[in-house]
Amino acid sequence: MVMEQILPEEIVYQRPESLVEVSTHYCPGCTHGVAHRLIAEVIDEMGIRDRMIGVASVGCSVFAYNYFDFDWVQAPHGRAPAMATGIKRVLPDRFVVTYQGDGDMASIGMAEVVHAAARGENITVFFINNANYGMTGGQMAPTTLPGQRTTSSPGGRDVETAGYPIRAAELLATLEGASYVVRRSLHDPKNIRLAKKAIRTALEVQAQGMGFSMVELLSICPTNWGMTPVDSLHWLEEHMVPYYPLGDYKVAPMVAQIRI
Amino acid sequence: MPVQGRIVVSDLYCKGCELCVAACPQHVLQLSPDRLTAKGYHPAELAGPGCTGCGICAVVCPEAAITVYRQKMPTRKAAEA
Ligand SMILES: Cc1ncc(C[n+]2csc(CCOP(=O)(O)OP(=O)(O)O)c2C)c(N)n1
Ligand code: SF4
Ligand code: SF4
Ligand code: SF4
Ligand SMILES: [Mg+2]
């Protein structure tokens, strides 16, 4: 197109430097990718890449260490907050973050995250809630909605036998040691922008030594939900957001002073 | 004249998920009907003129596959001079 060559252009958006230049293994449309992108953008903007240490978990995001261009370790299933605790205590000048799915954090790893929050560890947890165990084939997770069909609840989650979904942000917000606990969603541009702001705030909390921070991100799993990516975003908005309301569940008074 | 922009989609990263196509407020994106990436996906591309460089497609893209360019607007002063 001729016009574009005549007038000078500026770059409005380009891939963040904190992402490695490789294609991911995530399914098309999977919003794990959006979460990765936002975290990388914030790290670029804060200029903290050389001080980052990520703790990958078990789930589809187990290979996160291949995609972010900084140091990572990989924790046994659910144990990322315990591993992050050790790393942060030994290397307090680093930014230590975990990246965990709902099966990882809210099921097998519930004890680790609760106690890390209760201790007020100065770490940041990124919690990707896609309402199922994505990696292993879409089984029911603690976060699966009542009535939601999964490969291990083919008739829909029956709360009589399988209990009710756990709202992790609300639960962690009750703990004194938690300084910043919020839930955001990745289903549209406005909410994606709000999610990025929350990621930034959480890392500022850690920068200022204010204690435990957790950002829950509602995310889609088109493959196991059996929907197109676009339909999955609608399903998330219609079904997940009402059960998992977006908002700030714990903002300690000192955190409220942070201006970004 | 509305602001003009353009996007470049990387064939290395794009998986043809269509999230950008659905999100573009100008409806100027499509999945290429005839091109395939090395992984076998139909990549997103501009279907015609009308891109404003708003960047919304890049905000929703899970693969960070999109670079967005926008024409620099002459400042009002420069335009009036
Ligand atoms: C100790 C142990 N138990 C079970 C598994 C099998 N496993 C692998 S991933 C996973 C659940 C992952 O779900 P989630 O954390 O929600 O991540 P997602 O893939 O949905 O992003 C399970 C149970 C394992 N790898 N290790
Ligand atoms: S299985 Fe689900 S969570 Fe895992 S990469 Fe595919 S869409 Fe994403
Ligand atoms: S920059 Fe805006 S107008 Fe241009 S293709 Fe992307 S979403 Fe559409
Ligand atoms: S959102 Fe990204 S990966 Fe999906 S079709 Fe558009 S450019 Fe390709
Ligand atoms: Mg999951």
Short mmCIF file of C-alpha atoms and ligand atoms in Angstrom, two decimals:
data_model
loop_
_atom_site.label_atom_id
_atom_site.label_comp_id
_atom_site.label_asym_id
_atom_site.label_seq_id
_atom_site.Cartn_x
_atom_site.Cartn_y
_atom_site.Cartn_z
CA MET A 1 0.00 0.00 0.00
CA VAL A 2 1.51 3.29 -1.16
CA MET A 3 0.39 5.67 1.63
CA GLU A 4 2.29 3.78 4.29
CA GLN A 5 5.59 4.22 2.54
CA ILE A 6 5.16 7.98 2.28
CA LEU A 7 4.26 8.89 5.87
CA PRO A 8 6.61 7.95 8.70
CA GLU A 9 5.43 5.08 10.87
CA GLU A 10 5.85 4.23 14.49
CA ILE A 11 5.71 0.80 16.06
CA VAL A 12 2.67 0.59 18.28
CA TYR A 13 3.22 -2.98 19.41
CA GLN A 14 5.91 -5.58 19.06
CA ARG A 15 6.71 -8.91 20.70
CA PRO A 16 8.27 -8.41 24.15
CA GLU A 17 11.97 -9.14 24.56
CA SER A 18 11.36 -11.28 27.63
CA LEU A 19 9.84 -13.95 25.37
CA VAL A 20 12.22 -16.32 23.59
CA GLU A 21 11.88 -16.31 19.81
CA VAL A 22 10.34 -19.76 19.57
CA SER A 23 6.87 -21.05 18.82
CA THR A 24 5.09 -22.49 21.87
CA HIS A 25 3.50 -25.92 22.19
CA TYR A 26 0.19 -24.41 23.36
CA CYS A 27 -2.95 -25.19 21.38
CA PRO A 28 -4.17 -22.46 19.00
CA GLY A 29 -6.02 -19.78 20.95
CA CYS A 30 -4.95 -21.02 24.39
CA THR A 31 -4.76 -17.99 26.69
CA HIS A 32 -1.76 -19.40 28.53
CA GLY A 33 -0.09 -17.53 25.68
CA VAL A 34 -1.79 -14.25 26.59
CA ALA A 35 -0.72 -14.68 30.22
CA HIS A 36 2.87 -15.33 29.08
CA ARG A 37 2.80 -12.26 26.86
CA LEU A 38 1.49 -9.96 29.60
CA ILE A 39 4.06 -11.15 32.14
CA ALA A 40 6.83 -10.64 29.56
CA GLU A 41 5.58 -7.15 28.69
CA VAL A 42 5.54 -6.11 32.35
CA ILE A 43 9.05 -7.47 32.92
CA ASP A 44 10.26 -5.54 29.87
CA GLU A 45 8.60 -2.36 31.11
CA MET A 46 10.06 -2.71 34.61
CA GLY A 47 13.50 -3.58 33.22
CA ILE A 48 13.90 -6.48 35.64
CA ARG A 49 14.60 -9.38 33.27
CA ASP A 50 18.10 -10.03 34.64
CA ARG A 51 16.68 -10.26 38.17
CA MET A 52 13.85 -12.68 37.37
CA ILE A 53 13.59 -16.29 38.50
CA GLY A 54 10.50 -18.22 37.45
CA VAL A 55 9.23 -21.42 39.01
CA ALA A 56 7.35 -23.53 36.48
CA SER A 57 4.71 -26.00 37.64
CA VAL A 58 3.17 -29.21 36.29
CA GLY A 59 0.48 -28.75 33.67
CA CYS A 60 0.43 -27.39 30.15
CA SER A 61 2.68 -24.56 31.34
CA VAL A 62 5.38 -27.00 32.48
CA PHE A 63 7.50 -25.77 29.57
CA ALA A 64 7.20 -22.09 30.54
CA TYR A 65 10.94 -22.16 31.06
CA ASN A 66 11.40 -22.63 27.32
CA TYR A 67 9.43 -19.50 26.51
CA PHE A 68 10.61 -16.79 28.89
CA ASP A 69 14.07 -15.39 28.34
CA PHE A 70 15.29 -15.52 31.95
CA ASP A 71 16.15 -18.12 34.58
CA TRP A 72 13.64 -20.79 35.58
CA VAL A 73 13.42 -23.86 37.71
CA GLN A 74 10.73 -26.51 37.52
CA ALA A 75 8.91 -27.66 40.64
CA PRO A 76 7.24 -30.99 41.38
CA HIS A 77 3.45 -30.88 41.01
CA GLY A 78 2.00 -28.17 43.27
CA ARG A 79 5.24 -27.39 45.04
CA ALA A 80 6.15 -24.20 43.20
CA PRO A 81 5.38 -21.83 46.13
CA ALA A 82 7.60 -23.93 48.43
CA MET A 83 10.43 -23.86 45.91
CA ALA A 84 9.91 -20.13 45.34
CA THR A 85 10.08 -19.60 49.11
CA GLY A 86 13.53 -21.18 49.28
CA ILE A 87 14.84 -19.28 46.26
CA LYS A 88 13.54 -15.94 47.48
CA ARG A 89 14.97 -16.40 50.95
CA VAL A 90 18.40 -17.25 49.57
CA LEU A 91 18.32 -14.60 46.84
CA PRO A 92 16.12 -11.81 48.23
CA ASP A 93 17.17 -9.32 45.55
CA ARG A 94 15.60 -11.42 42.77
CA PHE A 95 12.02 -11.33 41.60
CA VAL A 96 10.65 -14.83 42.21
CA VAL A 97 7.40 -15.81 40.53
CA THR A 98 5.49 -19.05 40.16
CA TYR A 99 3.28 -19.87 37.19
CA GLN A 100 0.69 -22.47 38.12
CA GLY A 101 -2.49 -23.99 36.72
CA ASP A 102 -5.62 -24.65 38.73
CA GLY A 103 -4.96 -28.37 38.96
CA ASP A 104 -1.45 -27.66 40.15
CA MET A 105 -2.17 -24.87 42.62
CA ALA A 106 -5.73 -25.47 43.81
CA SER A 107 -5.57 -29.27 44.01
CA ILE A 108 -2.33 -31.12 44.74
CA GLY A 109 -0.56 -27.87 45.64
CA MET A 110 -3.19 -26.22 47.81
CA ALA A 111 -1.19 -26.67 51.01
CA GLU A 112 1.95 -25.06 49.59
CA VAL A 113 0.25 -21.92 48.32
CA VAL A 114 -1.85 -21.46 51.47
CA HIS A 115 1.19 -21.69 53.73
CA ALA A 116 3.34 -19.49 51.50
CA ALA A 117 0.60 -16.85 51.67
CA ALA A 118 0.14 -17.33 55.41
CA ARG A 119 3.88 -16.80 55.93
CA GLY A 120 3.71 -13.67 53.82
CA GLU A 121 6.51 -14.89 51.57
CA ASN A 122 7.65 -12.09 49.30
CA ILE A 123 6.86 -14.01 46.11
CA THR A 124 4.31 -13.62 43.30
CA VAL A 125 2.00 -16.41 42.16
CA PHE A 126 0.42 -16.31 38.72
CA PHE A 127 -2.55 -18.67 38.87
CA ILE A 128 -4.09 -19.74 35.56
CA ASN A 129 -7.62 -20.99 36.14
CA ASN A 130 -9.00 -22.79 33.10
CA ALA A 131 -11.49 -24.95 35.03
CA ASN A 132 -9.84 -28.26 34.20
CA TYR A 133 -6.65 -30.30 34.03
CA GLY A 134 -5.62 -29.26 30.56
CA MET A 135 -2.40 -31.20 30.11
CA THR A 136 -3.70 -34.61 31.04
CA GLY A 137 -6.80 -34.50 28.86
CA GLY A 138 -9.36 -32.25 30.48
CA GLN A 139 -10.26 -33.95 33.74
CA MET A 140 -12.29 -32.30 36.50
CA ALA A 141 -10.28 -29.87 38.64
CA PRO A 142 -11.21 -28.27 41.97
CA THR A 143 -12.19 -25.26 39.85
CA THR A 144 -14.50 -27.13 37.44
CA LEU A 145 -17.94 -25.51 37.56
CA PRO A 146 -21.02 -27.33 38.90
CA GLY A 147 -22.52 -29.24 35.98
CA GLN A 148 -19.46 -28.73 33.78
CA ARG A 149 -18.69 -31.76 31.63
CA THR A 150 -15.12 -32.98 31.69
CA THR A 151 -13.51 -36.30 30.76
CA SER A 152 -13.79 -37.44 34.39
CA SER A 153 -17.23 -35.89 34.95
CA PRO A 154 -18.92 -36.83 31.67
CA GLY A 155 -22.37 -36.21 33.12
CA GLY A 156 -21.31 -32.80 34.45
CA ARG A 157 -19.72 -32.06 37.84
CA ASP A 158 -22.05 -33.42 40.50
CA VAL A 159 -21.57 -31.35 43.64
CA GLU A 160 -23.15 -34.11 45.75
CA THR A 161 -20.18 -36.38 45.11
CA ALA A 162 -17.45 -34.04 43.85
CA GLY A 163 -18.12 -31.02 46.04
CA TYR A 164 -18.09 -27.38 45.06
CA PRO A 165 -15.44 -25.47 43.14
CA ILE A 166 -12.80 -23.64 45.16
CA ARG A 167 -12.48 -19.89 44.78
CA ALA A 168 -8.74 -19.59 45.35
CA ALA A 169 -8.47 -15.79 45.38
CA GLU A 170 -11.18 -15.43 48.01
CA LEU A 171 -9.61 -18.19 50.09
CA LEU A 172 -6.07 -16.76 50.03
CA ALA A 173 -7.37 -13.26 50.71
CA THR A 174 -8.42 -14.34 54.21
CA LEU A 175 -4.77 -14.87 55.18
CA GLU A 176 -2.98 -12.14 57.10
CA GLY A 177 0.29 -12.69 55.21
CA ALA A 178 -1.27 -12.04 51.79
CA SER A 179 -0.77 -8.46 50.61
CA TYR A 180 -2.23 -8.45 47.12
CA VAL A 181 -4.73 -11.03 45.87
CA VAL A 182 -6.88 -10.30 42.82
CA ARG A 183 -8.78 -12.06 40.04
CA ARG A 184 -8.74 -10.92 36.44
CA SER A 185 -9.79 -12.52 33.15
CA LEU A 186 -8.26 -12.89 29.71
CA HIS A 187 -11.47 -12.96 27.66
CA ASP A 188 -11.44 -9.53 25.98
CA PRO A 189 -9.09 -6.59 25.32
CA LYS A 190 -10.36 -4.50 28.25
CA ASN A 191 -9.94 -7.34 30.74
CA ILE A 192 -6.56 -8.28 29.28
CA ARG A 193 -5.39 -4.72 29.94
CA LEU A 194 -6.68 -4.91 33.51
CA ALA A 195 -4.89 -8.23 33.94
CA LYS A 196 -1.63 -6.66 32.83
CA LYS A 197 -2.05 -3.86 35.35
CA ALA A 198 -2.57 -6.42 38.11
CA ILE A 199 0.58 -8.30 37.08
CA ARG A 200 2.48 -5.03 37.25
CA THR A 201 1.06 -4.24 40.69
CA ALA A 202 1.95 -7.70 41.99
CA LEU A 203 5.56 -7.31 40.87
CA GLU A 204 5.72 -3.83 42.43
CA VAL A 205 4.48 -5.39 45.68
CA GLN A 206 7.39 -7.80 45.52
CA ALA A 207 9.83 -5.03 44.53
CA GLN A 208 8.90 -3.12 47.65
CA GLY A 209 9.08 -6.18 49.90
CA MET A 210 5.41 -6.03 50.82
CA GLY A 211 4.83 -9.77 50.94
CA PHE A 212 2.75 -12.39 49.16
CA SER A 213 0.96 -11.51 45.95
CA MET A 214 -1.27 -13.64 43.75
CA VAL A 215 -2.96 -12.83 40.45
CA GLU A 216 -5.61 -15.32 39.35
CA LEU A 217 -6.30 -15.21 35.63
CA LEU A 218 -9.41 -16.84 34.17
CA SER A 219 -8.21 -18.59 31.03
CA ILE A 220 -9.59 -20.76 28.23
CA CYS A 221 -8.78 -24.34 27.24
CA PRO A 222 -10.43 -24.65 23.82
CA THR A 223 -9.06 -28.13 23.18
CA ASN A 224 -10.50 -29.80 26.26
CA TRP A 225 -13.62 -27.63 26.39
CA GLY A 226 -14.31 -28.82 22.85
CA MET A 227 -14.95 -25.35 21.47
CA THR A 228 -13.32 -22.91 19.11
CA PRO A 229 -11.11 -20.31 20.79
CA VAL A 230 -13.67 -17.56 20.06
CA ASP A 231 -16.55 -19.62 21.53
CA SER A 232 -14.36 -20.45 24.53
CA LEU A 233 -13.94 -16.76 25.33
CA HIS A 234 -17.74 -16.38 25.34
CA TRP A 235 -18.12 -19.48 27.51
CA LEU A 236 -15.61 -18.09 29.98
CA GLU A 237 -17.45 -14.78 30.18
CA GLU A 238 -20.88 -16.39 30.50
CA HIS A 239 -20.06 -19.23 32.88
CA MET A 240 -16.78 -18.65 34.68
CA VAL A 241 -17.01 -14.94 35.46
CA PRO A 242 -20.32 -15.28 37.38
CA TYR A 243 -18.86 -18.05 39.55
CA TYR A 244 -15.45 -16.42 39.84
CA PRO A 245 -16.19 -12.70 40.12
CA LEU A 246 -13.42 -10.42 38.94
CA GLY A 247 -12.03 -8.02 41.48
CA ASP A 248 -9.55 -7.19 44.22
CA TYR A 249 -9.86 -9.58 47.15
CA LYS A 250 -6.98 -8.31 49.25
CA VAL A 251 -5.15 -5.05 48.83
CA ALA A 252 -3.14 -4.30 51.96
CA PRO A 253 -3.17 -0.60 52.91
CA MET A 254 0.49 -0.17 51.93
CA VAL A 255 -0.21 -1.79 48.56
CA ALA A 256 -3.00 0.69 47.91
CA GLN A 257 -0.33 3.44 48.01
CA ILE A 258 1.48 2.00 44.97
CA ARG A 259 1.15 4.22 41.92
CA ILE A 260 2.08 2.76 38.55
CA MET B 1 -8.91 10.82 7.35
CA PRO B 2 -8.76 8.22 10.12
CA VAL B 3 -5.32 7.21 11.32
CA GLN B 4 -3.78 4.58 9.11
CA GLY B 5 -1.92 1.57 10.31
CA ARG B 6 -0.88 -1.87 9.30
CA ILE B 7 0.09 -5.08 10.98
CA VAL B 8 2.61 -7.78 10.22
CA VAL B 9 1.81 -11.30 11.39
CA SER B 10 4.72 -13.66 11.99
CA ASP B 11 4.25 -17.01 10.29
CA LEU B 12 6.61 -18.51 12.87
CA TYR B 13 4.17 -17.82 15.71
CA CYS B 14 0.66 -17.50 14.24
CA LYS B 15 -1.57 -20.53 14.82
CA GLY B 16 -4.65 -19.26 13.01
CA CYS B 17 -6.70 -19.17 16.21
CA GLU B 18 -8.87 -16.35 14.87
CA LEU B 19 -8.95 -14.40 18.14
CA CYS B 20 -7.52 -11.32 16.41
CA VAL B 21 -10.00 -11.68 13.55
CA ALA B 22 -12.91 -11.62 16.01
CA ALA B 23 -11.48 -8.75 18.05
CA CYS B 24 -10.53 -6.30 15.27
CA PRO B 25 -12.94 -3.35 15.57
CA GLN B 26 -12.45 -2.47 11.89
CA HIS B 27 -13.15 -6.03 10.67
CA VAL B 28 -10.13 -5.94 8.41
CA LEU B 29 -8.53 -9.23 9.45
CA GLN B 30 -8.99 -12.69 8.00
CA LEU B 31 -7.25 -16.02 8.03
CA SER B 32 -5.40 -16.35 4.76
CA PRO B 33 -7.50 -18.59 2.53
CA ASP B 34 -4.55 -19.82 0.51
CA ARG B 35 -1.40 -19.52 2.61
CA LEU B 36 -0.18 -22.06 5.17
CA THR B 37 2.51 -21.67 7.84
CA ALA B 38 5.23 -24.28 8.29
CA LYS B 39 3.08 -25.77 11.05
CA GLY B 40 0.10 -25.97 8.71
CA TYR B 41 -2.01 -23.11 10.01
CA HIS B 42 -3.76 -20.50 7.90
CA PRO B 43 -2.17 -17.32 9.31
CA ALA B 44 -4.02 -14.08 10.00
CA GLU B 45 -3.58 -11.25 7.52
CA LEU B 46 -5.11 -7.92 6.56
CA ALA B 47 -8.04 -8.51 4.23
CA GLY B 48 -8.02 -4.96 2.86
CA PRO B 49 -7.56 -1.33 3.80
CA GLY B 50 -8.96 0.20 6.98
CA CYS B 51 -6.48 -0.81 9.69
CA THR B 52 -6.09 2.06 12.14
CA GLY B 53 -3.12 0.64 14.02
CA CYS B 54 -5.20 0.48 17.21
CA GLY B 55 -3.29 -2.56 18.45
CA ILE B 56 -6.29 -4.51 19.72
CA CYS B 57 -5.37 -7.57 17.64
CA ALA B 58 -1.97 -7.61 19.37
CA VAL B 59 -3.62 -7.34 22.79
CA VAL B 60 -5.62 -10.54 22.25
CA CYS B 61 -3.00 -12.58 20.35
CA PRO B 62 -1.81 -15.50 22.50
CA GLU B 63 1.31 -15.98 20.38
CA ALA B 64 2.68 -12.41 20.39
CA ALA B 65 2.69 -12.89 16.63
CA ILE B 66 1.57 -9.41 15.62
CA THR B 67 3.61 -6.24 15.11
CA VAL B 68 1.49 -3.13 14.80
CA TYR B 69 2.54 0.01 12.93
CA ARG B 70 0.77 3.34 12.81
CA GLN B 71 1.42 6.41 10.72
CA LYS B 72 2.85 9.25 12.69
CA MET B 73 0.26 12.00 12.74
CA PRO B 74 1.66 15.42 11.97
CA THR B 75 1.13 17.62 15.04
CA ARG B 76 -1.73 20.10 14.76
CA LYS B 77 0.75 22.98 14.60
CA ALA B 78 2.72 21.39 11.81
CA ALA B 79 -0.50 20.63 9.96
CA GLU B 80 -1.69 24.23 10.25
CA ALA B 81 1.64 25.76 9.27
C1 LIG C 1 2.54 -36.06 41.31
C2 LIG C 1 1.81 -35.97 40.01
N1 LIG C 1 0.49 -36.30 39.98
C3 LIG C 1 -0.20 -36.20 38.82
C4 LIG C 1 0.42 -35.78 37.68
C5 LIG C 1 -0.36 -35.72 36.39
N2 LIG C 1 -0.66 -34.34 36.00
C6 LIG C 1 0.06 -33.71 35.08
S1 LIG C 1 -0.52 -32.17 34.72
C7 LIG C 1 -1.79 -32.37 35.82
C8 LIG C 1 -2.81 -31.31 36.02
C9 LIG C 1 -2.54 -30.03 35.32
O1 LIG C 1 -3.63 -29.18 35.38
P1 LIG C 1 -3.47 -27.64 35.61
O2 LIG C 1 -2.55 -27.38 36.73
O3 LIG C 1 -4.85 -27.07 35.74
O4 LIG C 1 -2.74 -27.13 34.30
P2 LIG C 1 -3.32 -26.89 32.83
O5 LIG C 1 -2.73 -27.98 32.02
O6 LIG C 1 -4.80 -26.91 32.88
O7 LIG C 1 -2.80 -25.54 32.45
C10 LIG C 1 -1.74 -33.61 36.43
C11 LIG C 1 -2.73 -34.10 37.41
C12 LIG C 1 1.80 -35.47 37.75
N3 LIG C 1 2.46 -35.03 36.66
N4 LIG C 1 2.45 -35.56 38.93
S1 SF4 C 2 -4.78 -28.41 26.51
FE1 SF4 C 2 -5.89 -26.54 27.08
S2 SF4 C 2 -4.55 -25.47 28.55
FE2 SF4 C 2 -3.31 -27.00 27.48
S3 SF4 C 2 -2.37 -25.87 25.75
FE3 SF4 C 2 -4.23 -26.87 24.99
S4 SF4 C 2 -5.84 -25.31 25.23
FE4 SF4 C 2 -4.10 -24.66 26.51
S1 SF4 C 3 -4.38 -2.75 14.57
FE1 SF4 C 3 -6.60 -2.52 15.05
S2 SF4 C 3 -7.56 -2.07 13.08
FE2 SF4 C 3 -5.51 -2.86 12.61
S3 SF4 C 3 -5.82 -5.07 12.27
FE3 SF4 C 3 -5.27 -4.80 14.46
S4 SF4 C 3 -7.25 -4.63 15.51
FE4 SF4 C 3 -7.66 -4.30 13.33
S1 SF4 C 4 -4.53 -14.01 17.37
FE1 SF4 C 4 -2.36 -14.32 16.86
S2 SF4 C 4 -2.11 -16.55 16.62
FE2 SF4 C 4 -4.31 -16.11 16.55
S3 SF4 C 4 -4.78 -15.89 14.37
FE3 SF4 C 4 -4.35 -13.84 15.14
S4 SF4 C 4 -2.15 -13.53 14.78
FE4 SF4 C 4 -2.54 -15.72 14.57
MG MG C 5 -5.97 -26.07 34.40
#
